[in-house]
CSV table of C-alpha atoms and ligand atoms in Angstrom, one decimal:
chain,number,residue,atom,x,y,z
A,1,MET,CA,0.0,0.0,0.0
A,2,SER,CA,1.4,3.4,-1.0
A,3,LEU,CA,1.6,6.2,1.6
A,4,ASP,CA,-1.0,8.1,-0.3
A,5,GLU,CA,-3.3,5.1,-0.2
A,6,LEU,CA,-2.7,4.6,3.5
A,7,TYR,CA,-3.4,8.3,4.2
A,8,ARG,CA,-6.6,8.0,2.1
A,9,GLN,CA,-7.7,5.1,4.3
A,10,VAL,CA,-7.1,7.0,7.5
A,11,ILE,CA,-9.1,10.0,6.2
A,12,LEU,CA,-12.0,7.8,5.1
A,13,ASP,CA,-12.0,5.9,8.4
A,14,HIS,CA,-12.5,9.2,10.3
A,15,TYR,CA,-15.0,10.4,7.8
A,16,ARG,CA,-17.1,7.3,8.1
A,17,ASN,CA,-16.7,6.9,11.8
A,18,PRO,CA,-16.3,10.4,13.2
A,19,ARG,CA,-15.0,10.4,16.7
A,20,ARG,CA,-17.0,12.2,19.4
A,21,SER,CA,-19.8,13.0,17.1
A,22,GLY,CA,-22.8,14.9,18.7
A,23,SER,CA,-23.3,17.8,21.0
A,24,LEU,CA,-22.9,18.6,24.7
A,25,ALA,CA,-25.9,19.5,26.9
A,26,ALA,CA,-24.2,22.5,28.6
A,27,PRO,CA,-21.0,23.3,26.7
A,28,ASP,CA,-18.5,25.8,28.3
A,29,ALA,CA,-17.4,26.9,24.8
A,30,HIS,CA,-19.0,26.7,21.4
A,31,ALA,CA,-18.2,27.8,17.9
A,32,ASP,CA,-19.7,27.3,14.4
A,33,GLY,CA,-17.4,27.1,11.4
A,34,ASN,CA,-18.1,27.1,7.8
A,35,ASN,CA,-16.1,27.0,4.6
A,36,PRO,CA,-18.2,28.4,1.8
A,37,LEU,CA,-15.7,27.4,-0.8
A,38,CYS,CA,-16.7,23.8,-0.3
A,39,GLY,CA,-19.9,24.0,1.7
A,40,ASP,CA,-18.3,22.4,4.8
A,41,GLU,CA,-19.9,23.1,8.2
A,42,ILE,CA,-19.0,22.1,11.8
A,43,ALA,CA,-20.5,22.9,15.2
A,44,LEU,CA,-18.1,22.4,18.1
A,45,ASP,CA,-19.0,22.1,21.7
A,46,LEU,CA,-16.3,22.0,24.4
A,47,ALA,CA,-16.4,21.3,28.2
A,48,LEU,CA,-13.6,23.0,30.1
A,49,ARG,CA,-12.2,22.5,33.6
A,50,ASP,CA,-9.0,23.9,35.2
A,51,GLY,CA,-7.7,25.2,32.0
A,52,ARG,CA,-8.2,21.9,30.1
A,53,VAL,CA,-10.6,20.5,27.6
A,54,ILE,CA,-12.4,17.7,29.3
A,55,ASP,CA,-14.9,16.9,26.7
A,56,VAL,CA,-15.7,17.7,23.1
A,57,ALA,CA,-18.6,17.0,20.7
A,58,ILE,CA,-18.8,17.8,17.0
A,59,THR,CA,-21.6,17.8,14.5
A,60,GLY,CA,-20.9,18.7,10.9
A,61,ARG,CA,-21.4,18.0,7.2
A,62,GLY,CA,-19.3,18.5,4.2
A,63,CYS,CA,-16.4,16.8,2.4
A,64,SER,CA,-14.4,13.9,3.7
A,65,ILE,CA,-11.3,16.1,4.4
A,66,SER,CA,-13.2,18.7,6.5
A,67,GLN,CA,-15.1,16.1,8.5
A,68,ALA,CA,-12.1,13.8,9.0
A,69,SER,CA,-10.0,16.7,10.2
A,70,ALA,CA,-12.6,17.5,12.8
A,71,SER,CA,-12.7,13.9,13.9
A,72,MET,CA,-8.9,13.8,14.2
A,73,MET,CA,-9.0,17.0,16.2
A,74,ALA,CA,-11.7,15.7,18.6
A,75,ASP,CA,-9.5,12.6,19.1
A,76,ARG,CA,-6.5,14.6,20.2
A,77,ILE,CA,-7.6,17.5,22.3
A,78,VAL,CA,-9.4,15.9,25.3
A,79,GLY,CA,-7.3,16.2,28.4
A,80,LYS,CA,-5.0,18.8,26.9
A,81,THR,CA,-4.4,22.3,28.4
A,82,LEU,CA,-5.4,25.3,26.3
A,83,ALA,CA,-1.7,26.0,25.8
A,84,GLU,CA,-1.1,22.5,24.5
A,85,ILE,CA,-4.0,22.8,22.2
A,86,ASP,CA,-2.7,26.1,20.9
A,87,ALA,CA,0.7,24.5,20.2
A,88,LEU,CA,-1.0,21.5,18.4
A,89,THR,CA,-3.0,23.9,16.3
A,90,HIS,CA,0.1,25.7,15.2
A,91,GLN,CA,1.7,22.4,14.4
A,92,VAL,CA,-1.2,21.4,12.2
A,93,LYS,CA,-1.2,24.8,10.4
A,94,ARG,CA,2.5,24.3,9.7
A,95,LEU,CA,1.7,20.8,8.4
A,96,LEU,CA,-0.9,22.3,6.0
A,97,ASP,CA,1.6,25.1,5.0
A,98,ILE,CA,-0.7,27.8,6.3
A,99,GLU,CA,2.1,28.8,8.6
A,100,GLU,CA,5.8,28.6,7.8
A,101,GLY,CA,8.1,26.1,9.5
A,102,ASP,CA,8.5,22.5,10.3
A,103,PRO,CA,5.5,21.0,12.1
A,104,GLY,CA,7.8,19.4,14.6
A,105,LEU,CA,7.6,16.0,16.3
A,106,ASP,CA,4.6,14.7,18.2
A,107,PRO,CA,5.6,14.8,21.9
A,108,GLU,CA,3.2,11.9,22.6
A,109,ARG,CA,4.6,9.6,19.9
A,110,PRO,CA,8.3,9.7,19.4
A,111,GLY,CA,9.3,9.6,15.8
A,112,ALA,CA,5.9,10.5,14.5
A,113,VAL,CA,4.9,14.0,13.5
A,114,LEU,CA,1.2,14.1,14.3
A,115,GLY,CA,-0.2,10.6,14.0
A,116,ASP,CA,-3.5,10.5,12.0
A,117,ILE,CA,-3.4,14.2,11.5
A,118,GLU,CA,-0.3,13.6,9.3
A,119,SER,CA,-2.6,12.1,6.7
A,120,LEU,CA,-3.9,15.6,5.9
A,121,ALA,CA,-0.5,16.7,4.7
A,122,GLY,CA,-1.4,15.6,1.2
A,123,VAL,CA,-3.9,18.5,0.8
A,124,ARG,CA,-1.0,21.0,0.7
A,125,ARG,CA,-0.9,20.2,-3.1
A,126,PHE,CA,-4.5,21.4,-3.4
A,127,PRO,CA,-4.9,25.0,-2.0
A,128,VAL,CA,-8.8,24.8,-2.0
A,129,ARG,CA,-8.7,21.7,0.1
A,130,VAL,CA,-6.4,23.3,2.7
A,131,LYS,CA,-9.4,25.4,3.8
A,132,CYS,CA,-11.3,22.1,4.3
A,133,ALA,CA,-8.6,20.6,6.5
A,134,ASP,CA,-8.2,23.9,8.4
A,135,LEU,CA,-11.8,24.5,9.2
A,136,ALA,CA,-11.9,22.4,12.4
A,137,TRP,CA,-8.8,24.0,13.8
A,138,THR,CA,-9.9,27.6,13.0
A,139,THR,CA,-13.3,26.8,14.7
A,140,LEU,CA,-11.5,25.4,17.7
A,141,ALA,CA,-9.3,28.5,18.1
A,142,GLU,CA,-12.5,30.7,17.9
A,143,ALA,CA,-14.3,28.6,20.5
A,144,LEU,CA,-11.3,28.8,22.9
A,145,ALA,CA,-10.3,32.5,22.3
A,146,PRO,CA,-12.6,33.9,25.1
A,147,HIS,CA,-11.1,31.3,27.5
A,148,SER,CA,-7.4,31.5,26.8
A,149,GLY,CA,-5.4,33.1,29.6
A,150,THR,CA,-8.1,32.6,32.1
A,151,PRO,CA,-8.3,29.1,33.8
A,152,THR,CA,-11.9,28.0,34.0
B,201,ZN,ZN1,-14.3,20.6,1.9
C-alpha cells in the first residue's frame, strides 16, 4: 500500500466513523465554522475545567477532508491544556503550509509527526482543500479564544 493510499484510508475511516460526534448539553465553549468554498460546516462544543478541555462533541457536514480533520482533532484534544491545544493547532497549520516552518515532532509519539493528522499533509498540493482541512482548527481557536489566559 502506498503512503497516499494509507493516508486516504485513514481519512475515510475518520469520515465514516467520526470520533466524538454529537453535542454537549451544557458546553462551556462553542463555535460554528463554515467553509463556503466547499460547503463544509462544523459545530463544536467543548467542556472545560481547570484550563483543560475535558470533553468535546462535534456535528458537521461536508467533504471527507473537513469532517475527517474535525474527527482527528476531537480525538486529540481531550485532556489537553489550552496552551497544549494552541501548540498543536500551530503544528497542524505548519503541516498544512498555512504557517511557515516545520510541524515538529509529536511529543506523545516519538518519531511521529502528528499521527493520524499527518494524513492531511497531502492536501497541501490542493490549496482549495487546505481550507477544508483547516476548518476544524480555526473553529477550535474561535471557541477557545474567550477562555485563553483565564483558567476556567
Ligand atoms: Zn471541503
